[in-house]
Amino acid sequence: GSAANTITCTSIFGMPSGYIGKIGNDELGKLFKSSMKQYGVKTTMFVGSKSSGRCMVFITGPNAERTFASYLGAALEMVPEELKPEYFEGYDYFHIEGYLVQNQDLISKAVQMAKDAGCIISLDMASYNVVESNSALLHNLVDKYVDIVFANESESRAFTKCEDIVTGLREIAKMCKIAIVKVGKDGSWVKSGDEEHYIPAWPAKPIDGTGAGDTYAAGFLYAHSLGLPLKLCGEIGSIIAARVVEVVGTKIDVPRWRAAKKEIRELIEKSNG
């Protein structure tokens, strides 16, 4: 799902990355686990009684906007008792997707374990439907545990009840250290404390918007792990998002990865003067 796309990209960036989840005892689950390992991700994968999760993607319009119909399957069978403190040891970040709030006991234990392990906790809100249905729980999580929040404009509106993008950004930023609101082809906004920036979308020829937010998060977290300035973190996220919308699906091909890494190096060098 969303978090898997993000973690795959952080691994390609060279960040040691791990993934905790539950799959079905089926070919799709085996393929998912194999794919994660192929990209260098350390997997802690439990097997449930239901089939592996999946989704249908509907792509429309010249900007390749997409809508999901999701089936979480075995992922919803994961229980808090399956989590162990050692799963969080050695990692600096713990990234979760909003769909996990549908398993309240699991997400509550996970964020507490991550906080106890000293992890920076980042949350991708994932879906405005999820935000609307679990508003109280999400507000509690962000207020008490989450350091970095990623949301798109519809998720921000559902979370803050603010129609204006920047007003919504500022409301989220009151509850956490860093807030990011993505607005597709119109770029993104990032805020931390008194620092606030608009990040234009990186040039791209979009054919499929699937995974854009997930890869943006990966680029942002990678840059943040290097201690780069807030604006630069957003720009690096924008570069990776621009590359993934040029392909069908969520896997960026090797030439585009090379081009993206070159653009990122040049951006960092320019920032360093």
PDB file of C-alpha atoms in Angstrom:
ATOM      1  CA  GLY A   1       0.000   0.000   0.000  1.00  0.00           C
ATOM      2  CA  SER A   2       0.924   3.637   0.491  1.00  0.00           C
ATOM      3  CA  ALA A   3       3.569   3.044   3.167  1.00  0.00           C
ATOM      4  CA  ALA A   4       5.105   0.225   1.102  1.00  0.00           C
ATOM      5  CA  ASN A   5       5.587   2.602  -1.836  1.00  0.00           C
ATOM      6  CA  THR A   6       7.262   5.142   0.440  1.00  0.00           C
ATOM      7  CA  ILE A   7       9.552   2.608   2.104  1.00  0.00           C
ATOM      8  CA  THR A   8      10.582   1.106  -1.238  1.00  0.00           C
ATOM      9  CA  CYS A   9      11.745   4.548  -2.358  1.00  0.00           C
ATOM     10  CA  THR A  10      13.609   5.338   0.868  1.00  0.00           C
ATOM     11  CA  SER A  11      15.463   2.045   0.416  1.00  0.00           C
ATOM     12  CA  ILE A  12      16.422   2.979  -3.157  1.00  0.00           C
ATOM     13  CA  PHE A  13      17.750   6.269  -1.769  1.00  0.00           C
ATOM     14  CA  GLY A  14      20.061   4.194   0.428  1.00  0.00           C
ATOM     15  CA  MET A  15      18.220   4.530   3.730  1.00  0.00           C
ATOM     16  CA  PRO A  16      18.135   1.181   5.619  1.00  0.00           C
ATOM     17  CA  SER A  17      14.392   0.485   5.510  1.00  0.00           C
ATOM     18  CA  GLY A  18      12.084  -2.085   7.073  1.00  0.00           C
ATOM     19  CA  TYR A  19       8.414  -2.925   6.636  1.00  0.00           C
ATOM     20  CA  ILE A  20       5.927  -4.523   9.048  1.00  0.00           C
ATOM     21  CA  GLY A  21       2.669  -5.909   7.681  1.00  0.00           C
ATOM     22  CA  LYS A  22       0.362  -8.848   7.131  1.00  0.00           C
ATOM     23  CA  ILE A  23      -0.376 -10.642   3.869  1.00  0.00           C
ATOM     24  CA  GLY A  24      -2.562 -13.540   2.798  1.00  0.00           C
ATOM     25  CA  ASN A  25      -1.291 -17.038   2.103  1.00  0.00           C
ATOM     26  CA  ASP A  26      -1.553 -16.463  -1.641  1.00  0.00           C
ATOM     27  CA  GLU A  27       0.482 -15.646  -4.738  1.00  0.00           C
ATOM     28  CA  LEU A  28      -0.192 -11.915  -4.459  1.00  0.00           C
ATOM     29  CA  GLY A  29       1.187 -11.873  -0.921  1.00  0.00           C
ATOM     30  CA  LYS A  30       4.284 -13.816  -1.957  1.00  0.00           C
ATOM     31  CA  LEU A  31       4.829 -11.435  -4.873  1.00  0.00           C
ATOM     32  CA  PHE A  32       4.497  -8.411  -2.580  1.00  0.00           C
ATOM     33  CA  LYS A  33       7.031  -9.786  -0.096  1.00  0.00           C
ATOM     34  CA  SER A  34       9.438 -10.745  -2.872  1.00  0.00           C
ATOM     35  CA  SER A  35       9.156  -7.293  -4.446  1.00  0.00           C
ATOM     36  CA  MET A  36       9.966  -5.559  -1.159  1.00  0.00           C
ATOM     37  CA  LYS A  37      13.048  -7.733  -0.666  1.00  0.00           C
ATOM     38  CA  GLN A  38      14.124  -7.043  -4.243  1.00  0.00           C
ATOM     39  CA  TYR A  39      14.339  -3.345  -3.373  1.00  0.00           C
ATOM     40  CA  GLY A  40      16.389  -4.020  -0.252  1.00  0.00           C
ATOM     41  CA  VAL A  41      13.597  -3.633   2.290  1.00  0.00           C
ATOM     42  CA  LYS A  42      13.827  -5.796   5.416  1.00  0.00           C
ATOM     43  CA  THR A  43      10.381  -7.337   5.826  1.00  0.00           C
ATOM     44  CA  THR A  44       8.576  -8.516   8.944  1.00  0.00           C
ATOM     45  CA  MET A  45       5.587 -10.072   7.226  1.00  0.00           C
ATOM     46  CA  PHE A  46       2.879 -12.017   9.045  1.00  0.00           C
ATOM     47  CA  VAL A  47       0.396 -14.275   7.244  1.00  0.00           C
ATOM     48  CA  GLY A  48      -3.346 -13.937   7.897  1.00  0.00           C
ATOM     49  CA  SER A  49      -6.402 -16.013   7.067  1.00  0.00           C
ATOM     50  CA  LYS A  50      -7.846 -13.501   4.575  1.00  0.00           C
ATOM     51  CA  SER A  51      -6.461 -12.832   1.112  1.00  0.00           C
ATOM     52  CA  SER A  52      -3.808 -10.168   0.559  1.00  0.00           C
ATOM     53  CA  GLY A  53      -4.974  -6.581   0.268  1.00  0.00           C
ATOM     54  CA  ARG A  54      -5.412  -4.976  -3.128  1.00  0.00           C
ATOM     55  CA  CYS A  55      -7.010  -1.986  -4.789  1.00  0.00           C
ATOM     56  CA  MET A  56      -8.513  -0.762  -8.036  1.00  0.00           C
ATOM     57  CA  VAL A  57      -7.192   2.509  -9.446  1.00  0.00           C
ATOM     58  CA  PHE A  58      -9.317   4.841 -11.588  1.00  0.00           C
ATOM     59  CA  ILE A  59      -7.318   7.405 -13.598  1.00  0.00           C
ATOM     60  CA  THR A  60      -9.025  10.420 -15.186  1.00  0.00           C
ATOM     61  CA  GLY A  61      -8.290  13.744 -16.858  1.00  0.00           C
ATOM     62  CA  PRO A  62      -5.208  15.372 -18.425  1.00  0.00           C
ATOM     63  CA  ASN A  63      -3.428  15.562 -15.057  1.00  0.00           C
ATOM     64  CA  ALA A  64      -3.846  11.808 -14.460  1.00  0.00           C
ATOM     65  CA  GLU A  65      -5.791  12.249 -11.217  1.00  0.00           C
ATOM     66  CA  ARG A  66      -6.670   8.933  -9.574  1.00  0.00           C
ATOM     67  CA  THR A  67      -9.243   7.461  -7.217  1.00  0.00           C
ATOM     68  CA  PHE A  68      -8.862   4.211  -5.273  1.00  0.00           C
ATOM     69  CA  ALA A  69     -11.229   1.429  -4.300  1.00  0.00           C
ATOM     70  CA  SER A  70      -9.315  -0.462  -1.603  1.00  0.00           C
ATOM     71  CA  TYR A  71      -9.629  -3.895  -0.009  1.00  0.00           C
ATOM     72  CA  LEU A  72      -7.258  -4.230   2.964  1.00  0.00           C
ATOM     73  CA  GLY A  73      -7.807  -7.960   3.461  1.00  0.00           C
ATOM     74  CA  ALA A  74      -5.255  -9.683   5.692  1.00  0.00           C
ATOM     75  CA  ALA A  75      -3.739  -6.331   6.695  1.00  0.00           C
ATOM     76  CA  LEU A  76      -6.717  -5.717   8.989  1.00  0.00           C
ATOM     77  CA  GLU A  77      -6.044  -8.990  10.825  1.00  0.00           C
ATOM     78  CA  MET A  78      -2.771  -7.800  12.302  1.00  0.00           C
ATOM     79  CA  VAL A  79      -2.997  -7.504  16.095  1.00  0.00           C
ATOM     80  CA  PRO A  80      -0.997  -5.457  18.641  1.00  0.00           C
ATOM     81  CA  GLU A  81       0.418  -8.619  20.227  1.00  0.00           C
ATOM     82  CA  GLU A  82       2.393  -9.294  17.048  1.00  0.00           C
ATOM     83  CA  LEU A  83       4.461  -6.132  17.507  1.00  0.00           C
ATOM     84  CA  LYS A  84       7.782  -6.363  19.348  1.00  0.00           C
ATOM     85  CA  PRO A  85      10.074  -3.545  20.534  1.00  0.00           C
ATOM     86  CA  GLU A  86      13.000  -4.932  18.523  1.00  0.00           C
ATOM     87  CA  TYR A  87      11.127  -4.231  15.283  1.00  0.00           C
ATOM     88  CA  PHE A  88      11.665  -0.515  15.939  1.00  0.00           C
ATOM     89  CA  GLU A  89      15.259  -0.646  17.153  1.00  0.00           C
ATOM     90  CA  GLY A  90      17.934   0.830  14.897  1.00  0.00           C
ATOM     91  CA  TYR A  91      15.532   3.018  12.916  1.00  0.00           C
ATOM     92  CA  ASP A  92      15.309   6.819  13.039  1.00  0.00           C
ATOM     93  CA  TYR A  93      11.865   7.130  11.445  1.00  0.00           C
ATOM     94  CA  PHE A  94       8.548   5.299  11.724  1.00  0.00           C
ATOM     95  CA  HIS A  95       6.215   5.983   8.796  1.00  0.00           C
ATOM     96  CA  ILE A  96       2.544   5.023   8.907  1.00  0.00           C
ATOM     97  CA  GLU A  97      -0.394   5.441   6.545  1.00  0.00           C
ATOM     98  CA  GLY A  98      -3.842   6.663   7.515  1.00  0.00           C
ATOM     99  CA  TYR A  99      -5.539   3.372   6.654  1.00  0.00           C
ATOM    100  CA  LEU A 100      -3.976   1.922   9.805  1.00  0.00           C
ATOM    101  CA  VAL A 101      -6.371   3.941  11.992  1.00  0.00           C
ATOM    102  CA  GLN A 102      -9.047   1.405  11.081  1.00  0.00           C
ATOM    103  CA  ASN A 103      -7.191  -0.856  13.515  1.00  0.00           C
ATOM    104  CA  GLN A 104      -7.145   1.480  16.514  1.00  0.00           C
ATOM    105  CA  ASP A 105      -5.472  -0.856  19.016  1.00  0.00           C
ATOM    106  CA  LEU A 106      -2.698  -1.698  16.560  1.00  0.00           C
ATOM    107  CA  ILE A 107      -1.849   1.869  15.588  1.00  0.00           C
ATOM    108  CA  SER A 108      -1.945   3.012  19.225  1.00  0.00           C
ATOM    109  CA  LYS A 109       0.578   0.380  20.264  1.00  0.00           C
ATOM    110  CA  ALA A 110       2.737   0.938  17.179  1.00  0.00           C
ATOM    111  CA  VAL A 111       3.167   4.673  17.703  1.00  0.00           C
ATOM    112  CA  GLN A 112       3.881   4.184  21.407  1.00  0.00           C
ATOM    113  CA  MET A 113       6.579   1.605  20.635  1.00  0.00           C
ATOM    114  CA  ALA A 114       8.055   3.873  17.967  1.00  0.00           C
ATOM    115  CA  LYS A 115       8.101   6.821  20.358  1.00  0.00           C
ATOM    116  CA  ASP A 116       9.722   4.678  23.064  1.00  0.00           C
ATOM    117  CA  ALA A 117      12.399   3.679  20.530  1.00  0.00           C
ATOM    118  CA  GLY A 118      13.135   7.342  19.817  1.00  0.00           C
ATOM    119  CA  CYS A 119      11.771   7.324  16.265  1.00  0.00           C
ATOM    120  CA  ILE A 120      10.568  10.396  14.422  1.00  0.00           C
ATOM    121  CA  ILE A 121       6.979   9.481  13.514  1.00  0.00           C
ATOM    122  CA  SER A 122       5.540  10.499  10.153  1.00  0.00           C
ATOM    123  CA  LEU A 123       1.940  10.006   9.059  1.00  0.00           C
ATOM    124  CA  ASP A 124       0.482  10.033   5.564  1.00  0.00           C
ATOM    125  CA  MET A 125      -3.248  10.625   5.948  1.00  0.00           C
ATOM    126  CA  ALA A 126      -3.901   8.381   2.907  1.00  0.00           C
ATOM    127  CA  SER A 127      -7.580   9.124   2.198  1.00  0.00           C
ATOM    128  CA  TYR A 128     -10.100  11.854   3.007  1.00  0.00           C
ATOM    129  CA  ASN A 129     -12.683   9.122   3.640  1.00  0.00           C
ATOM    130  CA  VAL A 130     -10.424   7.647   6.314  1.00  0.00           C
ATOM    131  CA  VAL A 131      -9.864  11.097   7.827  1.00  0.00           C
ATOM    132  CA  GLU A 132     -13.583  11.895   7.939  1.00  0.00           C
ATOM    133  CA  SER A 133     -14.438   8.534   9.507  1.00  0.00           C
ATOM    134  CA  ASN A 134     -11.657   8.605  12.117  1.00  0.00           C
ATOM    135  CA  SER A 135     -11.234  12.304  12.843  1.00  0.00           C
ATOM    136  CA  ALA A 136     -11.060  12.096  16.648  1.00  0.00           C
ATOM    137  CA  LEU A 137      -8.478   9.292  16.648  1.00  0.00           C
ATOM    138  CA  LEU A 138      -6.318  11.024  14.048  1.00  0.00           C
ATOM    139  CA  HIS A 139      -6.374  14.298  15.970  1.00  0.00           C
ATOM    140  CA  ASN A 140      -5.288  12.463  19.104  1.00  0.00           C
ATOM    141  CA  LEU A 141      -2.460  10.664  17.275  1.00  0.00           C
ATOM    142  CA  VAL A 142      -1.143  13.799  15.600  1.00  0.00           C
ATOM    143  CA  ASP A 143      -1.347  15.821  18.800  1.00  0.00           C
ATOM    144  CA  LYS A 144       0.416  13.239  20.995  1.00  0.00           C
ATOM    145  CA  TYR A 145       2.713  11.210  18.760  1.00  0.00           C
ATOM    146  CA  VAL A 146       3.194  12.384  15.183  1.00  0.00           C
ATOM    147  CA  ASP A 147       6.097  14.650  14.209  1.00  0.00           C
ATOM    148  CA  ILE A 148       5.550  14.950  10.437  1.00  0.00           C
ATOM    149  CA  VAL A 149       2.150  14.997   8.702  1.00  0.00           C
ATOM    150  CA  PHE A 150       1.629  14.509   4.965  1.00  0.00           C
ATOM    151  CA  ALA A 151      -1.828  15.357   3.591  1.00  0.00           C
ATOM    152  CA  ASN A 152      -3.321  16.286   0.261  1.00  0.00           C
ATOM    153  CA  GLU A 153      -5.789  19.154  -0.016  1.00  0.00           C
ATOM    154  CA  SER A 154      -8.924  17.029   0.480  1.00  0.00           C
ATOM    155  CA  GLU A 155      -7.410  15.244   3.492  1.00  0.00           C
ATOM    156  CA  SER A 156      -6.355  18.582   4.967  1.00  0.00           C
ATOM    157  CA  ARG A 157      -9.890  19.931   4.581  1.00  0.00           C
ATOM    158  CA  ALA A 158     -11.383  16.818   6.177  1.00  0.00           C
ATOM    159  CA  PHE A 159      -8.908  17.027   9.083  1.00  0.00           C
ATOM    160  CA  THR A 160      -9.029  20.772   9.772  1.00  0.00           C
ATOM    161  CA  LYS A 161     -12.457  21.764   8.354  1.00  0.00           C
ATOM    162  CA  CYS A 162     -10.613  24.631   6.625  1.00  0.00           C
ATOM    163  CA  GLU A 163     -11.361  25.205   2.934  1.00  0.00           C
ATOM    164  CA  ASP A 164      -8.277  27.363   2.368  1.00  0.00           C
ATOM    165  CA  ILE A 165      -5.125  25.299   1.798  1.00  0.00           C
ATOM    166  CA  VAL A 166      -2.712  27.545   3.693  1.00  0.00           C
ATOM    167  CA  THR A 167      -5.096  27.940   6.629  1.00  0.00           C
ATOM    168  CA  GLY A 168      -5.393  24.156   6.802  1.00  0.00           C
ATOM    169  CA  LEU A 169      -1.616  23.804   6.648  1.00  0.00           C
ATOM    170  CA  ARG A 170      -1.217  26.180   9.576  1.00  0.00           C
ATOM    171  CA  GLU A 171      -3.825  24.347  11.628  1.00  0.00           C
ATOM    172  CA  ILE A 172      -2.018  21.021  11.132  1.00  0.00           C
ATOM    173  CA  ALA A 173       1.333  22.653  11.936  1.00  0.00           C
ATOM    174  CA  LYS A 174      -0.010  23.731  15.339  1.00  0.00           C
ATOM    175  CA  MET A 175      -0.246  20.038  16.279  1.00  0.00           C
ATOM    176  CA  CYS A 176       3.091  18.686  14.995  1.00  0.00           C
ATOM    177  CA  LYS A 177       6.644  19.696  14.123  1.00  0.00           C
ATOM    178  CA  ILE A 178       6.274  19.632  10.330  1.00  0.00           C
ATOM    179  CA  ALA A 179       3.130  19.846   8.180  1.00  0.00           C
ATOM    180  CA  ILE A 180       2.976  19.213   4.438  1.00  0.00           C
ATOM    181  CA  VAL A 181      -0.080  19.760   2.251  1.00  0.00           C
ATOM    182  CA  LYS A 182       0.222  18.511  -1.343  1.00  0.00           C
ATOM    183  CA  VAL A 183      -1.889  20.052  -4.091  1.00  0.00           C
ATOM    184  CA  GLY A 184      -1.018  17.880  -7.101  1.00  0.00           C
ATOM    185  CA  LYS A 185       0.026  19.787 -10.215  1.00  0.00           C
ATOM    186  CA  ASP A 186      -0.098  22.998  -8.152  1.00  0.00           C
ATOM    187  CA  GLY A 187       2.785  21.879  -5.939  1.00  0.00           C
ATOM    188  CA  SER A 188       2.840  21.703  -2.152  1.00  0.00           C
ATOM    189  CA  TRP A 189       3.091  23.737   1.028  1.00  0.00           C
ATOM    190  CA  VAL A 190       5.438  22.943   3.920  1.00  0.00           C
ATOM    191  CA  LYS A 191       5.500  24.490   7.382  1.00  0.00           C
ATOM    192  CA  SER A 192       7.501  24.050  10.572  1.00  0.00           C
ATOM    193  CA  GLY A 193       7.117  26.562  13.383  1.00  0.00           C
ATOM    194  CA  ASP A 194       7.398  30.042  11.877  1.00  0.00           C
ATOM    195  CA  GLU A 195       8.977  28.729   8.665  1.00  0.00           C
ATOM    196  CA  GLU A 196       6.601  28.271   5.728  1.00  0.00           C
ATOM    197  CA  HIS A 197       7.247  27.636   2.036  1.00  0.00           C
ATOM    198  CA  TYR A 198       5.369  27.063  -1.193  1.00  0.00           C
ATOM    199  CA  ILE A 199       7.005  24.366  -3.335  1.00  0.00           C
ATOM    200  CA  PRO A 200       6.132  24.451  -7.062  1.00  0.00           C
ATOM    201  CA  ALA A 201       5.498  21.130  -8.760  1.00  0.00           C
ATOM    202  CA  TRP A 202       8.560  19.806 -10.593  1.00  0.00           C
ATOM    203  CA  PRO A 203       8.084  19.678 -14.395  1.00  0.00           C
ATOM    204  CA  ALA A 204       6.611  16.372 -15.580  1.00  0.00           C
ATOM    205  CA  LYS A 205       4.504  14.743 -18.302  1.00  0.00           C
ATOM    206  CA  PRO A 206       1.923  12.922 -16.151  1.00  0.00           C
ATOM    207  CA  ILE A 207       0.188   9.753 -17.305  1.00  0.00           C
ATOM    208  CA  ASP A 208      -0.684   8.193 -13.919  1.00  0.00           C
ATOM    209  CA  GLY A 209      -0.795   9.994 -10.566  1.00  0.00           C
ATOM    210  CA  THR A 210      -0.651   6.766  -8.537  1.00  0.00           C
ATOM    211  CA  GLY A 211       2.098   6.900  -5.912  1.00  0.00           C
ATOM    212  CA  ALA A 212       2.878  10.604  -6.301  1.00  0.00           C
ATOM    213  CA  GLY A 213       2.155  11.399  -2.657  1.00  0.00           C
ATOM    214  CA  ASP A 214       3.939   8.265  -1.456  1.00  0.00           C
ATOM    215  CA  THR A 215       7.131   9.053  -3.350  1.00  0.00           C
ATOM    216  CA  TYR A 216       6.935  12.716  -2.317  1.00  0.00           C
ATOM    217  CA  ALA A 217       6.981  11.508   1.288  1.00  0.00           C
ATOM    218  CA  ALA A 218       9.999   9.299   0.549  1.00  0.00           C
ATOM    219  CA  GLY A 219      11.941  12.173  -0.974  1.00  0.00           C
ATOM    220  CA  PHE A 220      11.015  14.491   1.886  1.00  0.00           C
ATOM    221  CA  LEU A 221      12.015  11.962   4.566  1.00  0.00           C
ATOM    222  CA  TYR A 222      15.285  11.169   2.779  1.00  0.00           C
ATOM    223  CA  ALA A 223      16.185  14.858   2.638  1.00  0.00           C
ATOM    224  CA  HIS A 224      15.094  15.359   6.251  1.00  0.00           C
ATOM    225  CA  SER A 225      17.351  12.474   7.335  1.00  0.00           C
ATOM    226  CA  LEU A 226      20.285  14.355   5.781  1.00  0.00           C
ATOM    227  CA  GLY A 227      19.458  17.423   7.867  1.00  0.00           C
ATOM    228  CA  LEU A 228      18.609  19.511   4.799  1.00  0.00           C
ATOM    229  CA  PRO A 229      16.547  22.725   5.068  1.00  0.00           C
ATOM    230  CA  LEU A 230      12.752  22.442   5.092  1.00  0.00           C
ATOM    231  CA  LYS A 231      12.258  23.994   1.648  1.00  0.00           C
ATOM    232  CA  LEU A 232      14.840  21.681   0.094  1.00  0.00           C
ATOM    233  CA  CYS A 233      13.106  18.667   1.656  1.00  0.00           C
ATOM    234  CA  GLY A 234       9.909  19.693  -0.121  1.00  0.00           C
ATOM    235  CA  GLU A 235      11.713  20.267  -3.415  1.00  0.00           C
ATOM    236  CA  ILE A 236      13.329  16.821  -3.307  1.00  0.00           C
ATOM    237  CA  GLY A 237       9.936  15.291  -2.591  1.00  0.00           C
ATOM    238  CA  SER A 238       8.578  17.167  -5.605  1.00  0.00           C
ATOM    239  CA  ILE A 239      11.329  15.820  -7.880  1.00  0.00           C
ATOM    240  CA  ILE A 240      10.551  12.194  -7.043  1.00  0.00           C
ATOM    241  CA  ALA A 241       6.797  12.724  -7.336  1.00  0.00           C
ATOM    242  CA  ALA A 242       7.324  14.213 -10.804  1.00  0.00           C
ATOM    243  CA  ARG A 243       9.153  11.098 -11.961  1.00  0.00           C
ATOM    244  CA  VAL A 244       6.579   8.576 -10.710  1.00  0.00           C
ATOM    245  CA  VAL A 245       3.631  10.295 -12.427  1.00  0.00           C
ATOM    246  CA  GLU A 246       5.400   9.742 -15.750  1.00  0.00           C
ATOM    247  CA  VAL A 247       5.041   5.951 -15.462  1.00  0.00           C
ATOM    248  CA  VAL A 248       2.093   3.612 -15.029  1.00  0.00           C
ATOM    249  CA  GLY A 249       2.048   2.309 -11.463  1.00  0.00           C
ATOM    250  CA  THR A 250       4.348   3.148  -8.577  1.00  0.00           C
ATOM    251  CA  LYS A 251       7.747   1.838  -9.725  1.00  0.00           C
ATOM    252  CA  ILE A 252      10.078   4.409 -11.271  1.00  0.00           C
ATOM    253  CA  ASP A 253      12.306   2.987 -14.019  1.00  0.00           C
ATOM    254  CA  VAL A 254      16.103   3.102 -13.790  1.00  0.00           C
ATOM    255  CA  PRO A 255      16.666   5.998 -16.250  1.00  0.00           C
ATOM    256  CA  ARG A 256      14.191   8.187 -14.368  1.00  0.00           C
ATOM    257  CA  TRP A 257      15.787   7.285 -11.037  1.00  0.00           C
ATOM    258  CA  ARG A 258      19.195   8.276 -12.414  1.00  0.00           C
ATOM    259  CA  ALA A 259      17.795  11.550 -13.709  1.00  0.00           C
ATOM    260  CA  ALA A 260      16.056  12.265 -10.401  1.00  0.00           C
ATOM    261  CA  LYS A 261      19.170  11.551  -8.343  1.00  0.00           C
ATOM    262  CA  LYS A 262      21.188  13.848 -10.631  1.00  0.00           C
ATOM    263  CA  GLU A 263      18.611  16.626 -10.202  1.00  0.00           C
ATOM    264  CA  ILE A 264      18.677  16.126  -6.436  1.00  0.00           C
ATOM    265  CA  ARG A 265      22.491  16.265  -6.276  1.00  0.00           C
ATOM    266  CA  GLU A 266      22.494  19.476  -8.297  1.00  0.00           C
ATOM    267  CA  LEU A 267      19.804  20.991  -6.085  1.00  0.00           C
ATOM    268  CA  ILE A 268      21.752  20.152  -2.911  1.00  0.00           C
ATOM    269  CA  GLU A 269      24.998  21.523  -4.398  1.00  0.00           C
ATOM    270  CA  LYS A 270      23.209  24.729  -5.401  1.00  0.00           C
ATOM    271  CA  SER A 271      21.781  25.035  -1.893  1.00  0.00           C
ATOM    272  CA  ASN A 272      25.259  24.641  -0.396  1.00  0.00           C
ATOM    273  CA  GLY A 273      26.451  27.527  -2.544  1.00  0.00           C
TER     274      GLY A 273
END
